[in-house]
Tab-separated table of C-alpha atoms in Angstrom:
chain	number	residue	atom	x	y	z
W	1	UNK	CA	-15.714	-16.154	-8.694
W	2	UNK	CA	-12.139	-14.890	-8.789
W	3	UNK	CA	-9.923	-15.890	-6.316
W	4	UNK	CA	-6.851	-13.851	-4.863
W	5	UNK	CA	-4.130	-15.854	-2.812
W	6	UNK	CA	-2.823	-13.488	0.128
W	7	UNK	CA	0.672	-13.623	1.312
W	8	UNK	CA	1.158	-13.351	4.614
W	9	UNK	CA	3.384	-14.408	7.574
W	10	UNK	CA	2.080	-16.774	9.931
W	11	UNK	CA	2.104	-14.801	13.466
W	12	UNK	CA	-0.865	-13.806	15.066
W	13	UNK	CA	-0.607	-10.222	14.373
W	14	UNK	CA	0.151	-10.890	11.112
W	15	UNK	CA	-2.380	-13.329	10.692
W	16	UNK	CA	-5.310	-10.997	12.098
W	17	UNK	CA	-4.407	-8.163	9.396
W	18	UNK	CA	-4.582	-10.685	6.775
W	19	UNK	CA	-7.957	-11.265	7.454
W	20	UNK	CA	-8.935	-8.032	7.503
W	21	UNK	CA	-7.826	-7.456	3.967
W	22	UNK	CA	-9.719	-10.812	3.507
W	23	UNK	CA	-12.661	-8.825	5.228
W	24	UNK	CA	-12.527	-5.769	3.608
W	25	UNK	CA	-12.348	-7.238	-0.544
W	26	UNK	CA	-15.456	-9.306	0.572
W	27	UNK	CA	-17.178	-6.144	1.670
W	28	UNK	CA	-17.307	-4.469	-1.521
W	29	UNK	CA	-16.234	-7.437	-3.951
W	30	UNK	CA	-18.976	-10.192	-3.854
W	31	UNK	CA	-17.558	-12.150	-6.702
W	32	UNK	CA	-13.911	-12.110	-4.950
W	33	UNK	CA	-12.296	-14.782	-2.514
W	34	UNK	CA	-9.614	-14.569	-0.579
W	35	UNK	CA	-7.337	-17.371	0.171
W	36	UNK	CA	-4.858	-16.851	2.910
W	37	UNK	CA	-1.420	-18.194	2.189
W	38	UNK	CA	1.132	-18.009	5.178
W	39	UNK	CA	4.439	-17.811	4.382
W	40	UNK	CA	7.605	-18.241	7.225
W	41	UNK	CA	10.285	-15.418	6.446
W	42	UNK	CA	13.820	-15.405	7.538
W	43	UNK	CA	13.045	-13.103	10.456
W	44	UNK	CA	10.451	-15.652	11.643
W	45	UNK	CA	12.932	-18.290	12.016
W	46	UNK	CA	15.967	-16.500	13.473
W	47	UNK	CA	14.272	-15.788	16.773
W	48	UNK	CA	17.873	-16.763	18.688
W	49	UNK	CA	19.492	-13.106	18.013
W	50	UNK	CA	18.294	-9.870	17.850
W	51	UNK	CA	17.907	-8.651	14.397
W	52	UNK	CA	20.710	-5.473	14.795
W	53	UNK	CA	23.324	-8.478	14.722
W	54	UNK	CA	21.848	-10.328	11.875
W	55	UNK	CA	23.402	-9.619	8.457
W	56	UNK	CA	21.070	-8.534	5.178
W	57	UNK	CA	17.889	-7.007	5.137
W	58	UNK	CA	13.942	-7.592	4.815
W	59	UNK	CA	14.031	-10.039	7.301
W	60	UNK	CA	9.884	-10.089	7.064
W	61	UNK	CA	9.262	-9.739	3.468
W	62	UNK	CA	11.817	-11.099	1.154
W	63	UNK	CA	10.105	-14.566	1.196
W	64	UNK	CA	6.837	-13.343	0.976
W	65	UNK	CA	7.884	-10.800	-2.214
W	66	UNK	CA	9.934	-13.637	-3.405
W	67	UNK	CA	6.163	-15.635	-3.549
W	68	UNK	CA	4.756	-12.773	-5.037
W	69	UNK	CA	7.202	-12.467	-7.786
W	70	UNK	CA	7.110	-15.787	-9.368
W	71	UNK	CA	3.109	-15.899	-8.759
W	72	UNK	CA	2.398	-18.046	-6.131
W	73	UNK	CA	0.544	-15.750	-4.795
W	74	UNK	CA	-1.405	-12.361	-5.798
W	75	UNK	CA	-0.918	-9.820	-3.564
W	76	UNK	CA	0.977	-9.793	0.222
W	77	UNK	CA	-0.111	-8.004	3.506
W	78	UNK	CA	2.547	-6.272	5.183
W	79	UNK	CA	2.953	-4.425	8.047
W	80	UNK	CA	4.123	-0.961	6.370
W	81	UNK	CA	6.648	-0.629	9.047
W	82	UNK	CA	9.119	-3.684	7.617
W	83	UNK	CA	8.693	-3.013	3.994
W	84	UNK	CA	12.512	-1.674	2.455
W	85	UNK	CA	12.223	1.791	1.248
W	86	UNK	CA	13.126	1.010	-1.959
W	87	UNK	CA	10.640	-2.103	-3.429
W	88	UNK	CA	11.763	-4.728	-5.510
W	89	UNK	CA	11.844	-4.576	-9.247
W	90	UNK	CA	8.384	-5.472	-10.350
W	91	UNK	CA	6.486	-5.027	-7.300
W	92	UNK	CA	4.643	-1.840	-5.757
W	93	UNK	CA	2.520	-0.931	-2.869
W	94	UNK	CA	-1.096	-1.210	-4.336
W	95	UNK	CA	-2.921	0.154	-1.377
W	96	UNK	CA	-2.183	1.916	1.877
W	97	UNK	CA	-4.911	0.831	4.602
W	98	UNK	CA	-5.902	3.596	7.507
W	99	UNK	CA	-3.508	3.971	9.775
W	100	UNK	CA	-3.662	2.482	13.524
W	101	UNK	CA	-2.489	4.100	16.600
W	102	UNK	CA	1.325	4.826	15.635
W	103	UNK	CA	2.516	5.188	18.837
W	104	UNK	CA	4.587	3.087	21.297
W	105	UNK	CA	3.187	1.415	23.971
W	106	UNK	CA	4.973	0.920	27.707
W	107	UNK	CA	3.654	-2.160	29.125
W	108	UNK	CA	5.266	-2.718	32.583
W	109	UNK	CA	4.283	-5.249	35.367
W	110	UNK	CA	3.945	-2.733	38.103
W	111	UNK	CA	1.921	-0.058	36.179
W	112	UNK	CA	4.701	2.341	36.284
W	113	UNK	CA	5.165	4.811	33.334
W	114	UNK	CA	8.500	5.430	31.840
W	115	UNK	CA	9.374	8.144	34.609
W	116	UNK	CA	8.395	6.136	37.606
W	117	UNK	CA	10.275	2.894	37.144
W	118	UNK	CA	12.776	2.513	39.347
W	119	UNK	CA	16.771	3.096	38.836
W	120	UNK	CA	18.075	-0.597	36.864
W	121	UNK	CA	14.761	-1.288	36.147
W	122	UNK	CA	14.784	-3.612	32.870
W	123	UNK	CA	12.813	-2.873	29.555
W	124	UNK	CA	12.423	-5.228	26.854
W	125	UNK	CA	12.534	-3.895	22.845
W	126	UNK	CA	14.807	-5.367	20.300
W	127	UNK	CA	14.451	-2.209	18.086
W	128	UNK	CA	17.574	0.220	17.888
W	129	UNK	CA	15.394	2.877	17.771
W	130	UNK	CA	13.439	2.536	21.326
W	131	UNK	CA	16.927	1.425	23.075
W	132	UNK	CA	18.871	4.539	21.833
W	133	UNK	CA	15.590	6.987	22.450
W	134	UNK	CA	15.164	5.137	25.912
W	135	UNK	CA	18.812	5.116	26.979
W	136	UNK	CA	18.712	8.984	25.801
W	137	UNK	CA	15.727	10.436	28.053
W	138	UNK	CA	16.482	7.629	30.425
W	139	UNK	CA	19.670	6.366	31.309
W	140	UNK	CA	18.977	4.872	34.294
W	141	UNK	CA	16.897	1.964	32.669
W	142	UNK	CA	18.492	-1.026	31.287
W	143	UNK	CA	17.534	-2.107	28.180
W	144	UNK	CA	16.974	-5.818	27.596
W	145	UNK	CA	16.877	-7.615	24.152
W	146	UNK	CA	12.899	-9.457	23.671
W	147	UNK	CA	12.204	-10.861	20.672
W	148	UNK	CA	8.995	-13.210	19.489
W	149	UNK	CA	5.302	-12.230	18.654
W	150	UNK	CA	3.596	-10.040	20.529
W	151	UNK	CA	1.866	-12.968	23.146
W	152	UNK	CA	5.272	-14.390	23.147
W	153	UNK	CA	6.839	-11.050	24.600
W	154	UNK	CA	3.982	-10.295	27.607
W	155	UNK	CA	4.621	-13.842	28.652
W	156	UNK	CA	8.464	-12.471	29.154
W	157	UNK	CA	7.011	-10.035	30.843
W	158	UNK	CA	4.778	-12.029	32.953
W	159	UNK	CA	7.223	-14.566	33.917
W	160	UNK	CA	9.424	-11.714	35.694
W	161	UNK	CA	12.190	-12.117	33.032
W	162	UNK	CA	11.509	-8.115	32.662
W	163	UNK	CA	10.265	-5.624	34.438
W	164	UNK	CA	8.887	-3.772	31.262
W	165	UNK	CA	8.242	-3.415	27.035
W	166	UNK	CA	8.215	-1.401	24.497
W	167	UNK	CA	5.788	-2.050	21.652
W	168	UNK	CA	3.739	-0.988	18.844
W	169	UNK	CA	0.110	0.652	20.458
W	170	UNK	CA	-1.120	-0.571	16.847
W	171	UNK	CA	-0.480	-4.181	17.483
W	172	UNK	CA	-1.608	-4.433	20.970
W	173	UNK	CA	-4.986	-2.989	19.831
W	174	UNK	CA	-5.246	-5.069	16.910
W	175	UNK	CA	-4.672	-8.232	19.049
W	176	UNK	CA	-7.503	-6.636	21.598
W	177	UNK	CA	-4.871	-6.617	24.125
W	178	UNK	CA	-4.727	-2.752	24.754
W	179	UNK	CA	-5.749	-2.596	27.916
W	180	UNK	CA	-1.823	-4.355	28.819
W	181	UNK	CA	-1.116	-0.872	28.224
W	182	UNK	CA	0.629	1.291	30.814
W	183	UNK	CA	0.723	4.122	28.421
W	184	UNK	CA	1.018	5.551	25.094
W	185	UNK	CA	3.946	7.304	24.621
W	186	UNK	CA	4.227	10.952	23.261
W	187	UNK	CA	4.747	10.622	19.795
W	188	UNK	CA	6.815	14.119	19.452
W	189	UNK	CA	9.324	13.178	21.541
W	190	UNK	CA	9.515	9.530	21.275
W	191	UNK	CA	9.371	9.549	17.871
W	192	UNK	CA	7.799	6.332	16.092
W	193	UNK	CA	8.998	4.322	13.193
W	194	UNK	CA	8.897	5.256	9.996
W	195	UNK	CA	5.068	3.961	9.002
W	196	UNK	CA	4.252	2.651	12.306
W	197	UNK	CA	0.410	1.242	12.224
W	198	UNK	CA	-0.037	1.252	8.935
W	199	UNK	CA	-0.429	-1.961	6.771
W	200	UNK	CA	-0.151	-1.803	3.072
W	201	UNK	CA	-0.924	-4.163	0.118
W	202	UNK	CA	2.103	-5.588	-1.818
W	203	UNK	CA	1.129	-6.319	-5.667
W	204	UNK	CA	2.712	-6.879	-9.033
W	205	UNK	CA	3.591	-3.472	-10.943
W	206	UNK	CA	2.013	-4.975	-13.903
W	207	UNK	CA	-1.160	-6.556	-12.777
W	208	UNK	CA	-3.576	-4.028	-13.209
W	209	UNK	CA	-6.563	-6.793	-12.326
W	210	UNK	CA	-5.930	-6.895	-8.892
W	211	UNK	CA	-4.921	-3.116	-8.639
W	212	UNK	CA	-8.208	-2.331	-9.290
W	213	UNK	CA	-9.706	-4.840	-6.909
W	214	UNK	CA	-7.618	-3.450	-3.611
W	215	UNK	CA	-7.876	0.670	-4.839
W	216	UNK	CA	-10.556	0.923	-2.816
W	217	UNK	CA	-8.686	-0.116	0.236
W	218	UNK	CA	-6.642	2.623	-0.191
W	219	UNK	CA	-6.966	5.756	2.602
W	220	UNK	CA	-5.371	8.748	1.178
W	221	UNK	CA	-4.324	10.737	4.488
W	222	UNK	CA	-2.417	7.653	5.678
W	223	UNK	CA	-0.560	6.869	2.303
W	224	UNK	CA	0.362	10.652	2.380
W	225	UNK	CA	1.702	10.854	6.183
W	226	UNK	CA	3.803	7.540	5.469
W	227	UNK	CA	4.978	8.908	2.129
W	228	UNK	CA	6.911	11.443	3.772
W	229	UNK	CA	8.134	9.389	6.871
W	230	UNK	CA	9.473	6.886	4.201
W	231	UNK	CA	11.283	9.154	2.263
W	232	UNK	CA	12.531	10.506	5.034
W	233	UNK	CA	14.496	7.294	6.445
W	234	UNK	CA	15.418	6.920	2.711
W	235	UNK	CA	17.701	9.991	2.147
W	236	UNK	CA	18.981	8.945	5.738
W	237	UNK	CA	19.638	5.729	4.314
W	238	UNK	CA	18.177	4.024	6.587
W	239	UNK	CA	16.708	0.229	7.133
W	240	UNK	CA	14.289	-0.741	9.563
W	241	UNK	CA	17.058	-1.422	12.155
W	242	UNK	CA	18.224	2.120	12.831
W	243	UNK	CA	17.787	4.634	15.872
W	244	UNK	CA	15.694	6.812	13.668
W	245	UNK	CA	11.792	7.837	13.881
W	246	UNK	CA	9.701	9.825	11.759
W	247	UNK	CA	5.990	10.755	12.078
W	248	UNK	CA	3.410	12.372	10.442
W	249	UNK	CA	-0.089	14.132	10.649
W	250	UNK	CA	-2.101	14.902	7.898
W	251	UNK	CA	-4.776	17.642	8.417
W	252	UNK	CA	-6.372	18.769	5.561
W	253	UNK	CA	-3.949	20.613	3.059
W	254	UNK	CA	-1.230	20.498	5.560
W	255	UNK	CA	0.847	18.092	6.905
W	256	UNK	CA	3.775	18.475	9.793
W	257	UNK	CA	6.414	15.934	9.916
W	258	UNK	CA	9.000	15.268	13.325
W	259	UNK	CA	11.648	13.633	13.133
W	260	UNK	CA	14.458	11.940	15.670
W	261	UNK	CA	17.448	10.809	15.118
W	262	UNK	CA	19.810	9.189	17.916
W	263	UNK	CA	23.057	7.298	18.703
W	264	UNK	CA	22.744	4.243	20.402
W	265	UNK	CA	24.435	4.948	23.481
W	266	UNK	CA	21.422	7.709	23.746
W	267	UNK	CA	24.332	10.484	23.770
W	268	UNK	CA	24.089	12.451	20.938
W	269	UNK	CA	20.754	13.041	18.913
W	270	UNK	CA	18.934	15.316	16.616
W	271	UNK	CA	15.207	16.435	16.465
W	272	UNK	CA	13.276	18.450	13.910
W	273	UNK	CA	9.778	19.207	12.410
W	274	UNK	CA	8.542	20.788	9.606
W	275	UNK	CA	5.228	21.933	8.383
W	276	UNK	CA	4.026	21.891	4.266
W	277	UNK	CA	1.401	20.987	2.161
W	278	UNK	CA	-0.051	17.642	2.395
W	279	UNK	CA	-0.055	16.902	-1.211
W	280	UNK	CA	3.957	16.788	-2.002
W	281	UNK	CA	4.720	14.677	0.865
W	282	UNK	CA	8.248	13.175	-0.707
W	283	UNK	CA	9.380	17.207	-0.267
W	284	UNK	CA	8.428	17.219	2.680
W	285	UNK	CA	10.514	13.979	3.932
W	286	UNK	CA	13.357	15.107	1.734
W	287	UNK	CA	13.707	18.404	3.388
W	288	UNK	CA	13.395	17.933	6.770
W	289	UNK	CA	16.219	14.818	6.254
W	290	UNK	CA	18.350	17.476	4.833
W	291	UNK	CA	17.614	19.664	7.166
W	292	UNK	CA	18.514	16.806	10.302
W	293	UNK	CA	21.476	15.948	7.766
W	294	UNK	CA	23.182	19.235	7.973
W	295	UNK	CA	22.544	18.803	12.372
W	296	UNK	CA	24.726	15.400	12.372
W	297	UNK	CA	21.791	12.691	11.840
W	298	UNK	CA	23.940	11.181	9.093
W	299	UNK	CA	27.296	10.890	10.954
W	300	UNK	CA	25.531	9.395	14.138
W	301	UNK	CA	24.006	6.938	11.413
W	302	UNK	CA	27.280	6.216	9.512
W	303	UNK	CA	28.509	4.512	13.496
W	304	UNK	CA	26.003	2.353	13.089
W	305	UNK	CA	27.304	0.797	9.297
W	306	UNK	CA	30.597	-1.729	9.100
W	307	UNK	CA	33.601	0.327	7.790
């Protein structure tokens, strides 16, 4: 029996797609177990701020690659979403599972969707990207800074302390709590995070063993659609703290990629999509964020970065 330690943090969300990497080896590896191995990252204990004012960068993975670099573990479950563009020297992303729901989810106490609350009305997000895309198509919301796991936000909610959130579809449905749901928001305008639903397998560049005991994990139409949404926030130099979405749909040969870019006063802001083969997705992403580039996506970013 070979046994795999899994890196993982310790939230609840996190926690449930652990386990189903733990269930999916054990489907089609009878001589593998998995041992689960949470790990507390920096982002998990700096709950006091909202991460836009912290300084540095994978707040949710440097322990856990950290763990997986000196071999404490054997592989780490990530959601795609928080994973730096650019991986650490020695690691890689072994498998790509199939994509969730990408799309962001209103939950509001009243019911209301984003056009029927009510002038002040508050919303809770601590992501740049839903505050500048909210204050942009509407400015007569407040935005309100919620951090904490995903129960720890609809209590928030519940208490009164706001009037409404935005979060991941994916993670509400993975937690069975999609019917909280007010609605699903349209991903071509309000454009989701680079990766959004997806969850990916961390691994050791060099340890071919356990690459060939997650490959089959792999879905090919989701690593492809991420692919290009990654490299697109990487020309743009982005991290997982900007005003910036990209999505993408795979069908078939083809794939079509939008984009949206945004200040975070929701003032100024760029939007584009482009259409191409599904099977160079890195040209893809690269074009379109030249494209965006040569609109002013890179000057509203560069307000964003200490001078």
């Amino acid at each position: 029996m070979t046994v795999l330690r899994l890196g993982t943090r310790g939230s609840r969300l996190a926690l449930w797609q652990a386990h189903w990497v733990q269930r999916l080896l054990a489907s089609v590896h009878r001589d593998v177990r998995v041992e689960i191995v949470p790990i507390e990252t920096d982002g998990d204990r700096r709950t006091e701020a909202a991460l836009s004012t912290l300084s540095g960068s994978a707040f949710f993975t440097k322990e856990i690659e950290g763990a997986l670099l000196e071999g404490s573990i054997d592989l780490a479950v990530h959601s795609l979403k928080d994973v730096a563009t650019e991986a650490p020297e020695g690691l890689i992303l072994g498998a790509v599972l199939e994509r969730a729901d990408p799309r962001d989810a209103l939950v509001a106490r009243d019911g209301h969707g984003l056009a029927d609350l009510g002038e002040g009305a508050r919303v809770g997000t601590s992501s740049l990207r839903r505050k500048a895309f909210l204050r942009a198509d509407h400015p007569g919301l407040v935005t309100r800074d919620v951090r904490g796991n995903v129960p720890t936000r609809l209590g928030i909610l519940d208490r009164g302390d706001t009037d409404a959130l935005l979060l991941a579809c994916a993670g509400l449905d993975r937690l069975e709590l999609g019917a909280r749901i007010t609605s699903r928001l349209d991903p071509e305008r309000f454009v989701p995070a680079p990766a959004q639903g997806a969850v990916a397998v961390q691994i050791r560049a060099d340890d071919a063993a356990v690459r060939s005991r997650i490959a089959p994990l792999e879905h090919g139409p989701t690593r492809r659609a991420v692919d290009a949404e990654r490299t697109f926030l990487n020309v743009l130099e982005g991290g997982c703290q900007v005003p910036l979405g990209a999505f993408a749909q795979v069908e078939g040969d083809s794939m079509r990629l939008v984009a949206r870019v945004a200040s975070l006063d929701g003032g100024r802001g760029v939007r584009g999509a482009l259409s191409g083969p599904s099977d160079d997705p890195d040209a893809l992403g690269r074009t379109l964020a030249r494209r965006l580039i040569d609109e002013g996506a890179a000057d509203i970013l560069a307000e964003l970065r200490p001078s």
